Short mmCIF file of C-alpha atoms in Angstrom, two decimals:
data_model
loop_
_atom_site.label_atom_id
_atom_site.label_comp_id
_atom_site.label_asym_id
_atom_site.label_seq_id
_atom_site.Cartn_x
_atom_site.Cartn_y
_atom_site.Cartn_z
CA MET I 104 78.14 -127.64 127.08
CA ASN I 105 79.30 -130.26 129.61
CA GLN I 106 78.14 -127.79 132.58
CA PHE I 107 74.86 -127.29 130.81
CA SER I 108 74.15 -131.05 130.17
CA LYS I 109 74.80 -131.98 133.68
CA ALA I 110 72.09 -129.54 134.75
CA ALA I 111 69.81 -130.73 132.01
CA GLN I 112 70.28 -134.22 133.07
CA HIS I 113 69.24 -133.79 136.48
CA GLU I 114 66.15 -135.70 137.68
CA ARG I 115 64.51 -132.38 138.68
CA CYS I 116 65.10 -130.58 135.27
CA SER I 117 62.75 -130.78 132.36
CA PHE I 118 63.68 -129.67 128.98
CA PHE I 119 61.23 -128.59 126.51
CA GLY I 120 62.72 -127.71 123.18
CA ASN I 121 60.80 -126.53 120.06
CA VAL I 122 58.63 -124.30 122.20
CA THR I 123 58.30 -120.70 121.23
CA LEU I 124 57.15 -118.17 124.06
CA GLY I 125 54.27 -116.06 122.71
CA SER I 126 52.91 -118.72 120.24
CA SER I 127 53.39 -122.30 121.57
CA VAL I 128 52.55 -120.94 125.06
CA SER I 129 51.81 -117.33 126.69
CA LEU I 130 53.56 -115.79 129.45
CA SER I 131 50.25 -115.52 131.43
CA GLU I 132 49.77 -119.39 130.79
CA LEU I 133 53.37 -120.17 132.07
CA ARG I 134 52.74 -118.00 135.29
CA GLU I 135 49.42 -119.91 135.84
CA LEU I 136 51.39 -123.37 135.59
CA TYR I 137 54.44 -122.51 137.67
CA HIS I 138 55.12 -120.63 140.85
CA VAL I 139 58.17 -119.00 139.41
CA VAL I 140 58.85 -117.89 135.96
CA VAL I 141 62.44 -116.87 135.12
CA LEU I 142 62.98 -115.29 131.49
CA ALA I 143 66.48 -115.78 130.22
CA TYR I 144 65.93 -115.54 126.48
CA GLY I 145 68.54 -112.82 125.73
CA ALA I 146 68.65 -110.44 122.86
CA GLU I 147 67.88 -111.87 119.37
CA SER I 148 67.04 -108.70 117.36
CA ASP I 149 69.28 -105.89 116.28
CA ARG I 150 69.96 -102.26 117.01
CA ALA I 151 69.31 -100.07 114.04
CA LEU I 152 71.61 -97.06 113.22
CA GLY I 153 68.89 -94.92 111.86
CA ILE I 154 70.92 -93.32 109.19
CA PRO I 155 70.27 -93.00 105.16
CA GLY I 156 70.92 -96.04 103.03
CA GLU I 157 70.71 -98.69 106.14
CA TYR I 158 68.48 -100.94 103.96
CA LEU I 159 70.52 -101.21 100.75
CA SER I 160 71.67 -104.68 99.71
CA GLY I 161 74.93 -105.95 100.85
CA ILE I 162 74.45 -104.56 104.33
CA HIS I 163 73.59 -107.07 106.99
CA SER I 164 73.53 -107.27 110.69
CA ALA I 165 76.66 -109.34 112.39
CA ARG I 166 74.05 -111.26 114.23
CA GLU I 167 72.32 -112.50 110.91
CA PHE I 168 75.80 -113.13 109.54
CA VAL I 169 76.75 -115.27 112.86
CA TRP I 170 73.61 -116.98 112.59
CA TRP I 171 74.45 -118.10 108.88
CA TYR I 172 77.84 -119.19 109.31
CA ASN I 173 77.00 -121.05 112.76
CA GLY I 174 74.03 -123.15 110.85
CA HIS I 175 71.35 -121.50 112.72
CA PRO I 176 68.20 -122.54 110.77
CA ASP I 177 66.80 -118.95 110.77
CA GLY I 178 69.91 -117.67 108.95
CA LYS I 179 70.69 -120.39 106.46
CA ASN I 180 69.05 -118.41 103.61
CA LEU I 181 70.89 -115.12 104.26
CA SER I 182 73.47 -115.84 101.18
CA PRO I 183 75.77 -112.55 101.79
CA ASP I 184 77.53 -111.78 98.51
CA LEU I 185 81.18 -112.47 99.04
CA LYS I 186 82.13 -112.51 95.48
CA SER I 187 81.37 -109.14 94.04
CA THR I 188 83.58 -107.01 96.20
CA ASP I 189 87.27 -107.29 97.71
CA THR I 190 86.58 -105.03 100.65
CA ALA I 191 84.09 -105.35 103.77
CA VAL I 192 83.33 -102.83 106.44
CA ILE I 193 82.56 -104.00 109.88
CA LEU I 194 80.89 -101.24 112.13
CA GLY I 195 81.91 -101.96 115.84
CA GLN I 196 84.83 -103.28 117.62
CA GLY I 197 83.55 -105.72 120.07
CA ASN I 198 83.92 -109.58 120.29
CA VAL I 199 81.17 -110.10 117.70
CA ALA I 200 82.84 -107.89 115.22
CA LEU I 201 86.18 -109.48 115.64
CA ASP I 202 84.71 -112.89 115.28
CA VAL I 203 83.11 -111.91 111.84
CA ALA I 204 86.36 -110.32 110.65
CA ARG I 205 88.04 -113.66 111.46
CA ILE I 206 85.62 -115.69 109.58
CA LEU I 207 86.20 -113.43 106.49
CA LEU I 208 89.93 -113.44 106.83
CA GLN I 209 90.85 -116.97 107.97
CA SER I 210 92.11 -119.59 105.72
CA THR I 211 89.16 -121.78 104.60
CA SER I 212 91.51 -124.80 105.14
CA VAL I 213 91.61 -123.92 108.87
CA LEU I 214 87.85 -123.28 109.00
CA ALA I 215 87.18 -126.69 107.47
CA LYS I 216 88.33 -128.36 110.75
CA THR I 217 85.75 -126.51 112.75
CA ASP I 218 82.01 -126.87 113.01
CA ILE I 219 81.36 -123.97 110.79
CA ALA I 220 78.12 -124.75 108.62
CA SER I 221 78.92 -126.17 105.18
CA HIS I 222 76.97 -123.71 103.27
CA ALA I 223 79.14 -121.01 104.74
CA LEU I 224 82.24 -122.81 104.17
CA GLU I 225 81.41 -123.22 100.62
CA ALA I 226 80.67 -119.56 100.14
CA LEU I 227 83.81 -118.45 101.94
CA GLU I 228 85.86 -120.72 99.68
CA GLN I 229 84.73 -118.68 96.75
CA SER I 230 85.08 -115.45 98.64
CA SER I 231 86.84 -112.34 97.06
CA ILE I 232 87.14 -110.58 100.34
CA ARG I 233 90.75 -109.53 100.78
CA LYS I 234 90.43 -106.39 103.02
CA VAL I 235 88.40 -105.89 106.15
CA TYR I 236 87.95 -102.69 108.05
CA LEU I 237 86.88 -102.79 111.74
CA VAL I 238 85.52 -99.28 112.29
CA GLY I 239 85.09 -97.89 115.82
CA ARG I 240 83.63 -94.50 117.15
CA ARG I 241 85.99 -94.27 119.91
CA GLY I 242 89.83 -95.13 120.33
CA PRO I 243 91.74 -98.03 121.03
CA ALA I 244 91.86 -97.43 124.83
CA GLN I 245 87.81 -97.82 124.68
CA ALA I 246 87.76 -100.91 122.14
CA ALA I 247 84.92 -103.34 123.22
CA CYS I 248 86.68 -106.37 122.67
CA THR I 249 88.54 -108.79 125.06
CA ALA I 250 92.15 -109.78 124.77
CA LYS I 251 91.53 -113.35 123.93
CA GLU I 252 89.39 -112.67 120.95
CA LEU I 253 91.84 -110.09 119.81
CA ARG I 254 94.81 -112.40 119.93
CA GLU I 255 92.91 -115.09 118.03
CA ILE I 256 92.49 -112.60 115.02
CA LEU I 257 95.90 -111.03 115.37
CA GLY I 258 97.36 -114.51 115.31
CA ILE I 259 95.82 -115.47 111.76
CA LYS I 260 98.69 -116.62 109.60
CA ASP I 261 99.92 -114.32 106.92
CA LEU I 262 97.54 -111.43 107.73
CA TYR I 263 98.58 -107.76 107.37
CA ILE I 264 97.58 -105.81 110.14
CA HIS I 265 97.27 -101.90 109.74
CA ILE I 266 96.67 -99.45 112.78
CA ASN I 267 97.33 -95.79 112.48
CA GLU I 268 99.89 -95.01 115.14
CA VAL I 269 98.50 -91.52 115.73
CA ASP I 270 95.14 -93.30 116.79
CA LEU I 271 97.21 -94.87 119.53
CA HIS I 272 98.23 -91.55 121.10
CA LYS I 273 96.76 -91.73 124.75
CA SER I 274 95.20 -88.70 126.52
CA PRO I 275 95.23 -88.39 130.44
CA GLU I 276 91.60 -89.54 130.37
CA ASP I 277 92.91 -92.64 128.30
CA GLU I 278 95.73 -93.27 130.87
CA GLU I 279 93.15 -93.05 133.73
CA VAL I 280 90.84 -95.76 131.73
CA LEU I 281 93.88 -97.95 131.16
CA LYS I 282 95.02 -97.74 134.65
CA ASN I 283 91.81 -98.88 136.31
CA ASN I 284 90.89 -101.55 133.71
CA ARG I 285 92.89 -104.59 133.10
CA ILE I 286 90.97 -105.91 130.09
CA HIS I 287 91.21 -102.53 128.22
CA ARG I 288 94.84 -102.17 129.05
CA ARG I 289 95.53 -105.54 127.56
CA VAL I 290 93.67 -105.04 124.46
CA TYR I 291 95.51 -101.51 124.09
CA GLU I 292 98.87 -103.25 124.64
CA LEU I 293 98.01 -105.95 121.80
CA LEU I 294 96.80 -103.17 119.56
CA SER I 295 100.09 -101.13 120.01
CA LYS I 296 102.42 -104.22 119.61
CA ALA I 297 100.46 -105.16 116.34
CA ALA I 298 101.07 -101.53 114.99
CA THR I 299 104.52 -101.34 115.56
CA SER I 300 105.60 -104.88 114.52
CA ALA I 301 103.75 -104.89 111.24
CA PRO I 302 105.29 -104.02 107.84
CA SER I 303 104.47 -100.77 106.12
CA HIS I 304 102.76 -102.60 103.35
CA PRO I 305 101.03 -105.73 102.68
CA SER I 306 102.52 -108.15 100.21
CA SER I 307 100.36 -108.79 97.11
CA SER I 308 99.20 -112.10 98.38
CA GLN I 309 98.28 -111.04 101.85
CA ARG I 310 94.84 -110.40 103.18
CA GLU I 311 94.41 -107.27 105.20
CA LEU I 312 92.67 -106.38 108.57
CA HIS I 313 92.59 -102.50 109.05
CA PHE I 314 91.61 -101.13 112.55
CA VAL I 315 89.88 -97.80 111.83
CA PHE I 316 89.23 -95.50 115.15
CA PHE I 317 87.39 -92.33 115.86
CA ARG I 318 84.81 -92.70 113.01
CA LYS I 319 81.06 -92.95 113.09
CA PRO I 320 78.83 -93.73 110.16
CA ASP I 321 76.88 -90.83 108.68
CA ARG I 322 75.28 -92.60 105.65
CA PHE I 323 75.55 -95.62 103.32
CA LEU I 324 76.54 -94.88 99.78
CA ASP I 325 74.69 -96.25 96.97
CA SER I 326 76.50 -97.81 93.85
CA GLY I 327 74.49 -95.28 91.73
CA GLU I 328 73.51 -97.79 89.04
CA GLY I 329 70.10 -98.21 90.43
CA SER I 330 70.80 -101.67 91.78
CA GLY I 331 70.15 -100.44 95.30
CA ARG I 332 73.43 -102.16 96.32
CA VAL I 333 76.00 -100.42 98.98
CA ALA I 334 79.05 -99.01 97.50
CA GLY I 335 80.58 -97.38 100.63
CA VAL I 336 80.19 -95.66 103.95
CA HIS I 337 80.20 -91.89 104.44
CA PHE I 338 82.01 -91.47 108.00
CA GLU I 339 82.24 -88.74 110.16
CA LYS I 340 85.39 -88.27 112.12
CA THR I 341 85.08 -87.98 115.73
CA MET I 342 86.86 -87.07 118.90
CA LEU I 343 86.49 -88.02 122.67
CA LYS I 344 84.61 -85.57 125.10
CA ALA I 345 84.77 -86.20 128.80
CA VAL I 346 81.12 -86.29 130.45
CA GLY I 347 82.03 -87.37 133.85
CA PRO I 348 84.73 -89.21 135.91
CA GLY I 349 86.32 -91.81 133.71
CA LYS I 350 83.47 -91.47 130.91
CA GLN I 351 84.02 -90.21 127.59
CA ILE I 352 81.96 -90.15 124.54
CA ALA I 353 82.63 -89.78 120.79
CA VAL I 354 81.50 -86.58 119.21
CA GLY I 355 81.53 -85.55 115.64
CA THR I 356 84.10 -83.14 114.40
CA GLY I 357 82.27 -81.97 111.16
CA SER I 358 85.01 -83.48 109.09
CA TYR I 359 83.94 -86.40 106.70
CA GLU I 360 85.43 -89.12 104.75
CA ASP I 361 84.31 -92.16 102.34
CA LEU I 362 85.30 -95.66 102.74
CA ASP I 363 84.62 -97.82 99.60
CA CYS I 364 83.28 -101.52 100.13
CA GLY I 365 80.59 -103.78 98.80
CA LEU I 366 79.76 -105.55 102.05
CA VAL I 367 78.96 -103.93 105.36
CA LEU I 368 78.11 -105.77 108.57
CA LYS I 369 76.86 -103.89 111.46
CA SER I 370 78.16 -104.91 114.78
CA ILE I 371 76.51 -102.25 116.88
CA GLY I 372 74.60 -104.23 119.52
CA TYR I 373 72.01 -106.81 119.84
CA LYS I 374 68.57 -105.87 121.14
CA SER I 375 65.89 -107.77 123.25
CA VAL I 376 62.31 -108.18 122.14
CA SER I 377 59.41 -108.10 124.33
CA VAL I 378 56.40 -110.67 124.70
CA ASP I 379 52.55 -110.02 125.41
CA GLY I 380 52.12 -109.28 129.21
CA LEU I 381 55.74 -108.54 130.13
CA PRO I 382 56.54 -105.00 131.28
CA PHE I 383 59.50 -103.78 128.77
CA ASP I 384 61.59 -100.68 128.56
CA ASN I 385 61.67 -100.08 124.91
CA GLU I 386 64.42 -97.45 125.21
CA LYS I 387 66.76 -99.57 127.03
CA GLY I 388 65.58 -103.00 125.61
CA VAL I 389 65.53 -104.53 128.88
CA VAL I 390 62.84 -105.64 131.25
CA PRO I 391 62.54 -103.22 134.29
CA ASN I 392 63.81 -105.24 137.50
CA ILE I 393 65.38 -104.98 140.65
CA LYS I 394 68.22 -107.55 141.27
CA GLY I 395 66.04 -109.69 138.85
CA ARG I 396 62.55 -109.20 140.29
CA VAL I 397 60.49 -107.89 137.51
CA LEU I 398 58.98 -104.65 138.05
CA ALA I 399 55.06 -103.95 137.19
CA ASP I 400 56.19 -100.90 134.77
CA THR I 401 59.23 -98.78 133.74
CA SER I 402 58.71 -96.12 136.72
CA GLY I 403 61.08 -98.01 138.88
CA ASP I 404 58.81 -98.27 141.79
CA PRO I 405 60.28 -101.24 143.86
CA THR I 406 57.00 -101.75 145.60
CA GLN I 407 55.12 -102.61 142.28
CA LEU I 408 56.55 -106.24 141.59
CA GLU I 409 55.32 -108.85 139.25
CA LYS I 410 54.97 -111.75 141.82
CA GLY I 411 56.90 -114.75 140.71
CA LEU I 412 58.37 -113.37 137.52
CA TYR I 413 62.05 -113.02 137.27
CA VAL I 414 64.69 -112.16 134.53
CA CYS I 415 68.32 -112.73 134.03
CA GLY I 416 71.08 -112.23 131.26
CA TRP I 417 70.87 -109.77 128.68
CA LEU I 418 67.12 -109.36 128.85
CA LYS I 419 67.83 -108.09 132.56
CA ARG I 420 71.15 -105.90 131.90
CA GLY I 421 71.25 -105.39 128.23
CA PRO I 422 73.43 -106.78 125.54
CA THR I 423 76.88 -106.51 127.46
CA GLY I 424 79.22 -108.96 129.09
CA ILE I 425 80.56 -112.72 128.48
CA ILE I 426 79.71 -116.06 130.01
CA ALA I 427 81.19 -114.87 133.65
CA THR I 428 79.14 -111.83 133.57
CA ASN I 429 75.91 -113.85 133.04
CA LEU I 430 77.10 -116.23 135.67
CA TYR I 431 76.93 -113.37 138.44
CA CYS I 432 73.83 -112.03 137.07
CA ALA I 433 72.19 -115.53 137.32
CA GLU I 434 73.44 -115.79 140.88
CA GLU I 435 71.85 -112.46 141.80
CA THR I 436 68.43 -113.40 140.23
CA VAL I 437 68.61 -117.03 142.10
CA ALA I 438 69.40 -115.20 145.39
CA SER I 439 66.35 -113.14 144.93
CA ILE I 440 64.03 -116.21 144.16
CA SER I 441 65.47 -117.92 147.30
CA GLU I 442 64.85 -114.84 149.50
CA ASP I 443 61.28 -114.54 148.34
CA VAL I 444 60.45 -118.09 148.75
CA HIS I 445 61.83 -117.94 152.32
CA GLN I 446 60.04 -114.82 153.05
CA GLY I 447 56.87 -116.11 151.97
CA GLU I 448 56.42 -113.83 148.92
CA ILE I 449 55.86 -116.84 146.71
CA ALA I 450 53.07 -119.37 147.80
CA SER I 451 54.33 -122.65 148.74
CA THR I 452 53.67 -125.80 146.78
CA SER I 453 51.95 -127.59 149.57
CA THR I 454 49.36 -124.62 150.31
CA PHE I 455 48.81 -123.46 146.85
CA PRO I 456 49.78 -126.31 144.31
CA LYS I 457 50.03 -125.60 140.52
CA PRO I 458 50.28 -127.92 137.42
CA GLY I 459 53.94 -127.47 136.62
CA ARG I 460 55.34 -129.83 133.95
CA GLN I 461 52.32 -132.02 133.66
CA GLY I 462 50.09 -128.88 132.93
CA LEU I 463 52.71 -127.60 130.47
CA LEU I 464 52.84 -130.98 128.56
CA GLN I 465 48.93 -131.22 128.30
CA LEU I 466 48.70 -127.67 127.06
CA LEU I 467 51.47 -128.22 124.48
CA ASP I 468 49.91 -131.41 123.40
CA SER I 469 46.46 -129.99 122.96
CA ARG I 470 48.09 -127.48 120.50
CA ASP I 471 49.93 -130.05 118.54
CA VAL I 472 53.23 -128.58 119.61
CA ARG I 473 56.06 -131.21 119.24
CA ALA I 474 58.18 -130.51 122.46
CA VAL I 475 61.53 -131.84 122.17
CA PRO I 476 62.87 -133.40 125.34
CA PHE I 477 66.66 -133.17 126.24
CA SER I 478 67.15 -137.00 125.16
CA ALA I 479 66.04 -136.08 121.52
CA TRP I 480 68.35 -132.89 121.88
CA GLU I 481 71.24 -135.86 122.77
CA LYS I 482 70.14 -137.59 119.56
CA ILE I 483 70.83 -134.21 117.33
CA ASP I 484 73.97 -133.87 119.22
CA SER I 485 75.11 -137.43 118.48
CA GLU I 486 74.02 -137.52 114.82
CA GLU I 487 75.76 -133.92 114.16
CA ARG I 488 78.87 -135.23 115.72
CA ARG I 489 78.79 -138.53 113.65
CA LEU I 490 78.20 -136.47 110.21
CA GLY I 491 81.27 -134.21 111.53
CA SER I 492 83.45 -137.31 111.85
CA LEU I 493 82.91 -138.37 108.28
CA ARG I 494 84.40 -134.95 107.45
CA SER I 495 87.16 -134.70 110.02
CA LYS I 496 85.04 -131.89 111.85
CA PRO I 497 83.96 -131.71 115.49
CA ARG I 498 80.43 -131.74 114.01
CA GLU I 499 78.34 -131.13 110.98
CA LYS I 500 75.34 -129.05 111.93
CA LEU I 501 71.84 -129.84 110.77
CA THR I 502 70.72 -126.52 109.52
CA THR I 503 66.83 -126.81 108.91
CA TYR I 504 63.87 -127.28 111.58
CA GLU I 505 62.78 -130.31 109.41
CA ASN I 506 65.89 -132.19 109.78
CA LEU I 507 66.50 -131.36 113.35
CA LEU I 508 62.94 -132.53 114.01
CA LYS I 509 63.43 -135.53 112.03
CA VAL I 510 66.47 -136.61 113.94
CA ALA I 511 64.84 -135.77 117.19
CA THR I 512 61.99 -137.83 116.86
CA GLU I 513 63.59 -141.07 115.10
#
């Protein structure tokens, strides 16, 4: 936050909040207003599994759940049912999956001291969830999380951790993966240690976290009472198959098992969405580009560029990586812009001036779009911190657009 604030407060930076690309302003309009447009809006949709029963009630995407407990206005009304079942299944074993499991299993007295949304804390205080299953297609050597996030969940007080020791068996290919990848090696070591140091059975009062490897969902099971609610997941057991040097994929074995649960959270990947006038690869969910320069279509022809249009982050690479990954990604895109400016690929402001921020402000004003400047964002920040201090929290989030705009414009 401090880093971003420093950039946003710079005299050459203008912040326009409450503006939606595609409805408040179109991409083609932005390109008319500015010499360079960089798209960095990430991935805010979800990949679908495409298996039977996916739309039963009680099944949510992890993204929706994260938005709900983080106080995102679009996630406020999710209302996941945490009372009717004691078991949740999370599909996926990346950092988002771990974070979701941590929220379900952590003591609410600990969560109350964080900036979790109040509506989520109230629901979690009444939660019946006692067992969480984190299920992945591959093995512990391929787990997609990072050590810091794994350590955080393994460190939850009085939590029973279960990992089948047979799943920790390493193939020669696994050994190769672990030898060449420090992150995977550290994660594997943490999982091994957790498996060997855990008691054989949980005590009656303990909450439980089960890591389940080598399983892929085949279909979701209906409760069968005409309620349309999920009652479990039908899994196919998998094994790893080498498909090239250092690469293994999970393939089905034809053997199946059921896992009963009343809540499913799918953490199988985010998906970017396109906007009008933007070349987009629907299969990969990214904007076709070379080093951040947007290509005119998905053919990959490097000579067919969308001049002055660039991309970075998940929209450029796909939804993988952490803040540091995005940092390198942004540097690459900025290097491309800089190169194009120096080589005259982009018209200079002196020979071909464009309206820029003044033009954008006029356009938004003509459409009655209430653009929120950074100073107004700071008002929101200040008010959330003030409300949080009354509850001994870092902040109390404003969770409706109405309240956010009210504070911003006071």
